[in-house]
Short mmCIF file of C-alpha atoms in Angstrom, two decimals:
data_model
loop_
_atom_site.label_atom_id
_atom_site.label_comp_id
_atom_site.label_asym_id
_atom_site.label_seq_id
_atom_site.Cartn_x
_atom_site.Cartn_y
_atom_site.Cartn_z
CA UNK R 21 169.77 83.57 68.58
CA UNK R 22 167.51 86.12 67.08
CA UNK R 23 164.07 86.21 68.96
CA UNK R 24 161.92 88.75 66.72
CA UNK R 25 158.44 88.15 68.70
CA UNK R 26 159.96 88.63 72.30
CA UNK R 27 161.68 91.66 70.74
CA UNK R 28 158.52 92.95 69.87
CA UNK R 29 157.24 92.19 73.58
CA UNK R 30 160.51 94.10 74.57
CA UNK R 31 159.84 97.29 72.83
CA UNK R 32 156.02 97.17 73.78
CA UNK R 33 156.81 96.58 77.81
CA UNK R 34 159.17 99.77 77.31
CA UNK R 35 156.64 101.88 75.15
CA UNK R 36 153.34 101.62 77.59
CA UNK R 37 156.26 102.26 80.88
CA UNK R 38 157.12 105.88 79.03
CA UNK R 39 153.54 106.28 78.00
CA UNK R 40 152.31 106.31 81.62
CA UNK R 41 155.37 108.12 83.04
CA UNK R 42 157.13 105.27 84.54
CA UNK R 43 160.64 105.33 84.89
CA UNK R 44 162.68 102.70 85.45
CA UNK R 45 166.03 102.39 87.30
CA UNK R 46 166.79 99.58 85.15
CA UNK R 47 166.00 97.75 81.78
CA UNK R 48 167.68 94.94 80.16
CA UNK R 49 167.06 91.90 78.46
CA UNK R 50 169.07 88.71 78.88
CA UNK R 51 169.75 85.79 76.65
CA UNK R 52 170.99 82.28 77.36
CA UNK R 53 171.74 80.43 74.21
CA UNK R 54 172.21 77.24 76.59
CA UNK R 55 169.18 76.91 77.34
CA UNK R 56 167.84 78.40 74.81
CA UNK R 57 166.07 81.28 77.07
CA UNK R 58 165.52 84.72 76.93
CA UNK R 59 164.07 87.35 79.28
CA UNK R 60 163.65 90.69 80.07
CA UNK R 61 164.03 92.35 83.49
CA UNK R 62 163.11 96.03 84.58
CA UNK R 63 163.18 97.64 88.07
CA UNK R 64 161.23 100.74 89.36
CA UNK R 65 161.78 103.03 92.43
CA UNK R 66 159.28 103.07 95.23
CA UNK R 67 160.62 105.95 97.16
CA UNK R 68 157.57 107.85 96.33
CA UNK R 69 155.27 105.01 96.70
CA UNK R 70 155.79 103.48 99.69
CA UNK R 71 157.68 104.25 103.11
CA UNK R 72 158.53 100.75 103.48
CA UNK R 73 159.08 99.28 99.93
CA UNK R 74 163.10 99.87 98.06
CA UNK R 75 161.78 98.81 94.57
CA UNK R 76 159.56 96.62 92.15
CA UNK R 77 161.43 94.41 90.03
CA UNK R 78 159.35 92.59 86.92
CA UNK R 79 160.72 89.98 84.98
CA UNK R 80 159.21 88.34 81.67
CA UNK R 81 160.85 84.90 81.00
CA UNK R 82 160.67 83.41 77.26
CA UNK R 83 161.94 80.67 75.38
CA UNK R 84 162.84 79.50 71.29
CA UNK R 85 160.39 76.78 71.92
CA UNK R 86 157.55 79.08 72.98
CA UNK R 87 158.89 81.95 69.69
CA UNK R 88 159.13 79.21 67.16
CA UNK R 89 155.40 78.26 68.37
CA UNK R 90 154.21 81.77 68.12
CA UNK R 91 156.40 82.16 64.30
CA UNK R 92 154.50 79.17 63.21
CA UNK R 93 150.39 80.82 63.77
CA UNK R 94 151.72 84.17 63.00
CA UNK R 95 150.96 85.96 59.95
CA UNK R 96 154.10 87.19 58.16
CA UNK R 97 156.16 85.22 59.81
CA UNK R 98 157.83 83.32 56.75
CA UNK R 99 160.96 84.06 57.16
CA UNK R 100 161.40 83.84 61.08
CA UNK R 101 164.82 81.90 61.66
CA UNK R 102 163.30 79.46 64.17
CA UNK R 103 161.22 78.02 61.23
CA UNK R 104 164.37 76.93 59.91
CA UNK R 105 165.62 74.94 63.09
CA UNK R 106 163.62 71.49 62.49
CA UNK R 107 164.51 70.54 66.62
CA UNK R 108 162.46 73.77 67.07
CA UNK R 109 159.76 73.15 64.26
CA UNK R 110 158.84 69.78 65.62
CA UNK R 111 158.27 70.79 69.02
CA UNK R 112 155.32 71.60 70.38
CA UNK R 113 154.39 73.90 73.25
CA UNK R 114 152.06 76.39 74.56
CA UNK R 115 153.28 80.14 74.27
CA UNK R 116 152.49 81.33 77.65
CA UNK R 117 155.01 84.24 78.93
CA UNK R 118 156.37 83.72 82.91
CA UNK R 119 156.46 86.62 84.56
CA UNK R 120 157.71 87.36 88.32
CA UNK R 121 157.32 90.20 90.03
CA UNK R 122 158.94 91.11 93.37
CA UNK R 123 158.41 93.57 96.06
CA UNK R 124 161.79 94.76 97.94
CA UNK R 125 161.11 95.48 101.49
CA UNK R 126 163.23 98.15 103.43
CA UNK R 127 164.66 96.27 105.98
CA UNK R 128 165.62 99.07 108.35
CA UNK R 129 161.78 101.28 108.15
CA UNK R 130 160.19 97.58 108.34
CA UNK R 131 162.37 96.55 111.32
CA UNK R 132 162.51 99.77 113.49
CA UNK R 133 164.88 99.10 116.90
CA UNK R 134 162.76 99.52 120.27
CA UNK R 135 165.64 100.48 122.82
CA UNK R 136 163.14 99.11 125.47
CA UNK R 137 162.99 95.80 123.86
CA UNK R 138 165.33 92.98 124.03
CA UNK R 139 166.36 89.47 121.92
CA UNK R 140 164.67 88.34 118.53
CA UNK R 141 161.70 91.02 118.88
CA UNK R 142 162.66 92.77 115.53
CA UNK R 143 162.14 89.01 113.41
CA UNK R 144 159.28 87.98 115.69
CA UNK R 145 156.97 91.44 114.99
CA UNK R 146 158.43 90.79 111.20
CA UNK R 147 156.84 87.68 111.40
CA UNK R 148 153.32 88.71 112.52
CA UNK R 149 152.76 91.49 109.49
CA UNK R 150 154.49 89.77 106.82
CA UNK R 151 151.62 87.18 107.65
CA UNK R 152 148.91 89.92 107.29
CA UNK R 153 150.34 90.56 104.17
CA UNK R 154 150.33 87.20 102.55
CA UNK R 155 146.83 86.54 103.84
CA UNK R 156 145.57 89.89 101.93
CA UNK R 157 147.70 89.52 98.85
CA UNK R 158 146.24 85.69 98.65
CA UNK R 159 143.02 87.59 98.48
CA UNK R 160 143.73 90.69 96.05
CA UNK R 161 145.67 87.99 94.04
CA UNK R 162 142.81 85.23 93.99
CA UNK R 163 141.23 85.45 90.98
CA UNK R 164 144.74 84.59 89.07
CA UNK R 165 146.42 81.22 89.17
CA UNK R 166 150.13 82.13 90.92
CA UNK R 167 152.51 81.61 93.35
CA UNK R 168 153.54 83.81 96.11
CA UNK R 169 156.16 83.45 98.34
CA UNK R 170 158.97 84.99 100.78
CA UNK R 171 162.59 85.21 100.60
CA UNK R 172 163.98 86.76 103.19
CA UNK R 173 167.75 86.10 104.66
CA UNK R 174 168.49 86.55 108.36
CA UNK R 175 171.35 87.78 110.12
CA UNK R 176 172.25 88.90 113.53
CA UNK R 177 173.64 92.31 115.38
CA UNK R 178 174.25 93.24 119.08
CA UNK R 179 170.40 93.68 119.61
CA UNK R 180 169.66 90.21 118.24
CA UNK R 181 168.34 88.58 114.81
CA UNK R 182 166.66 90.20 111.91
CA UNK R 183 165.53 89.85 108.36
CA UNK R 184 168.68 91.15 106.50
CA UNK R 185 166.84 90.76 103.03
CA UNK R 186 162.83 91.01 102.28
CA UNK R 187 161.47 89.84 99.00
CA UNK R 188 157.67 88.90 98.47
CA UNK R 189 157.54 87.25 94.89
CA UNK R 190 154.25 86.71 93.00
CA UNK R 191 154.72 84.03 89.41
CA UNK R 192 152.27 85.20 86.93
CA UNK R 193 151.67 82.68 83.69
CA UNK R 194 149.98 84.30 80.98
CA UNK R 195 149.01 82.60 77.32
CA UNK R 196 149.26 84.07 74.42
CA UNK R 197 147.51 81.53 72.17
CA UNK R 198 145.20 84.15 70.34
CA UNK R 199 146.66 86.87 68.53
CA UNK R 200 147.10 86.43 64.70
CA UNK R 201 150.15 89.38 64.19
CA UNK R 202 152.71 91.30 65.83
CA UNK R 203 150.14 93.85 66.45
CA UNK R 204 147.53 91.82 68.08
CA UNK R 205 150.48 90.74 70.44
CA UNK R 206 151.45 93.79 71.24
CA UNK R 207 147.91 94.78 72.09
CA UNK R 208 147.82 91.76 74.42
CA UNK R 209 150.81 92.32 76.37
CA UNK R 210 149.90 96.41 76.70
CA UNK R 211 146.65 95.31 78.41
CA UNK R 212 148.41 92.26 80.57
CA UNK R 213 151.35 94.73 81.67
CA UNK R 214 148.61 97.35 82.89
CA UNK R 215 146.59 94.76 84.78
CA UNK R 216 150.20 93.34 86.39
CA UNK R 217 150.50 97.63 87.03
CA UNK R 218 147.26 97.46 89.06
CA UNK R 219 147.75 94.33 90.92
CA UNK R 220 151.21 95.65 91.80
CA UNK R 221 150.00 99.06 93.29
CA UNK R 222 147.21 97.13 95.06
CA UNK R 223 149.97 95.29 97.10
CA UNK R 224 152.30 98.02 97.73
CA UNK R 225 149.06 100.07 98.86
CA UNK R 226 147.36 97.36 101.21
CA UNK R 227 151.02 96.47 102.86
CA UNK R 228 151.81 100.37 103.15
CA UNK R 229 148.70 100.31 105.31
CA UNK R 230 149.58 96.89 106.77
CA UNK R 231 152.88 98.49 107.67
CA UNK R 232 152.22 101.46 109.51
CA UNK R 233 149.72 99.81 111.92
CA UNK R 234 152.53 97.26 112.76
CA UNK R 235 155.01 100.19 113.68
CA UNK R 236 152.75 102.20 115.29
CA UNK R 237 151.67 99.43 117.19
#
């Protein structure tokens, strides 16, 4: 399927990330004609950003519903191949864009080992800042309407249990019901990419400081 409005979103999301000097360790786009999905996913280093923090990983999730919606209040878009599909045509949906973004934790500069201490201690102190951290992302984060959440994975050595995998996860939903043409779009999604920017440095700057009075505690 050819998805000429997402593409657009695509080239956009890469465009502003060279414009501000952000590199990205990856960039790719995915498509899943069984669903009839489409996404794109792009990761970027923290090793300069954060002592405790492996990477920021942003994904933008789309679908043919939500592009044939878009196709049919666009200007110039006549000839969109959606517009053809009349399963597509007759459905009716708002064109809001997912996006997730995820924090990676490092779980060795996170979970430091205390030679004096003994059993679960490296979960347990895991435990108590991960907590400070939800509590203050809840508040940088509560003027949007999201989800956050943990994933972690836990696993087990001669010095007792820790968190073998860190991920805090934030789901964004933004609508995109105003923009007349591509380059209203575009406009849109420079301005909500640079606002997800901020909110992401915000976290990774309030959990660096989080962080090192845990360690140093």
């Amino acid at each position: 399927m050819h998805y000429p409005i997402f593409n657009s979103i695509v080239n956009t999301v890469e465009a502003q990330l060279v414009k501000r000097g952000i590199k990205t360790t990856k960039f790719r786009t995915w498509e899943d004609n069984k669903i009839h999905a489409t996404g794109l996913e792009f990761i970027i280093s923290l090793d300069h950003a954060s002592d405790y923090m492996e990477s920021l990983s942003i994904n933008f999730d789309w679908d043919s519903f939500r592009e044939t919606t878009m196709a049919k209040e666009l200007e110039g878009m006549d000839s969109h191949p959606f517009l053809k599909i009349e399963t597509l045509t007759k459905s009716s949906v708002n064109p809001t864009i997912d996006v997730e973004m995820s924090w990676l934790f490092d779980i060795n500069s996170c979970q430091p080992q205390e030679p004096k201490e003994t059993g679960n201690y490296r979960i347990e102190k895991a435990g108590k800042w991960m907590e400070s951290i939800s509590k203050k992302v809840n508040d940088l984060l509560a003027d949007d309407d999201i989800i956050t959440r943990w994933h972690i994975e836990i696993d087990g050595d001669e010095n007792g249990r820790y968190l073998s995998a860190i991920n805090l996860i934030s789901y964004f939903q933004y609508e995109l019901t105003s923009p007349n043409s591509l380059k209203e779009i575009q406009h849109l999604v420079g301005r909500k990419l640079h606002d997800l920017l901020l909110k992401a440095n915000k976290v990774i700057f309030s959990s660096n400081k989080i962080l090192d009075e845990s360690i140093a505690a």
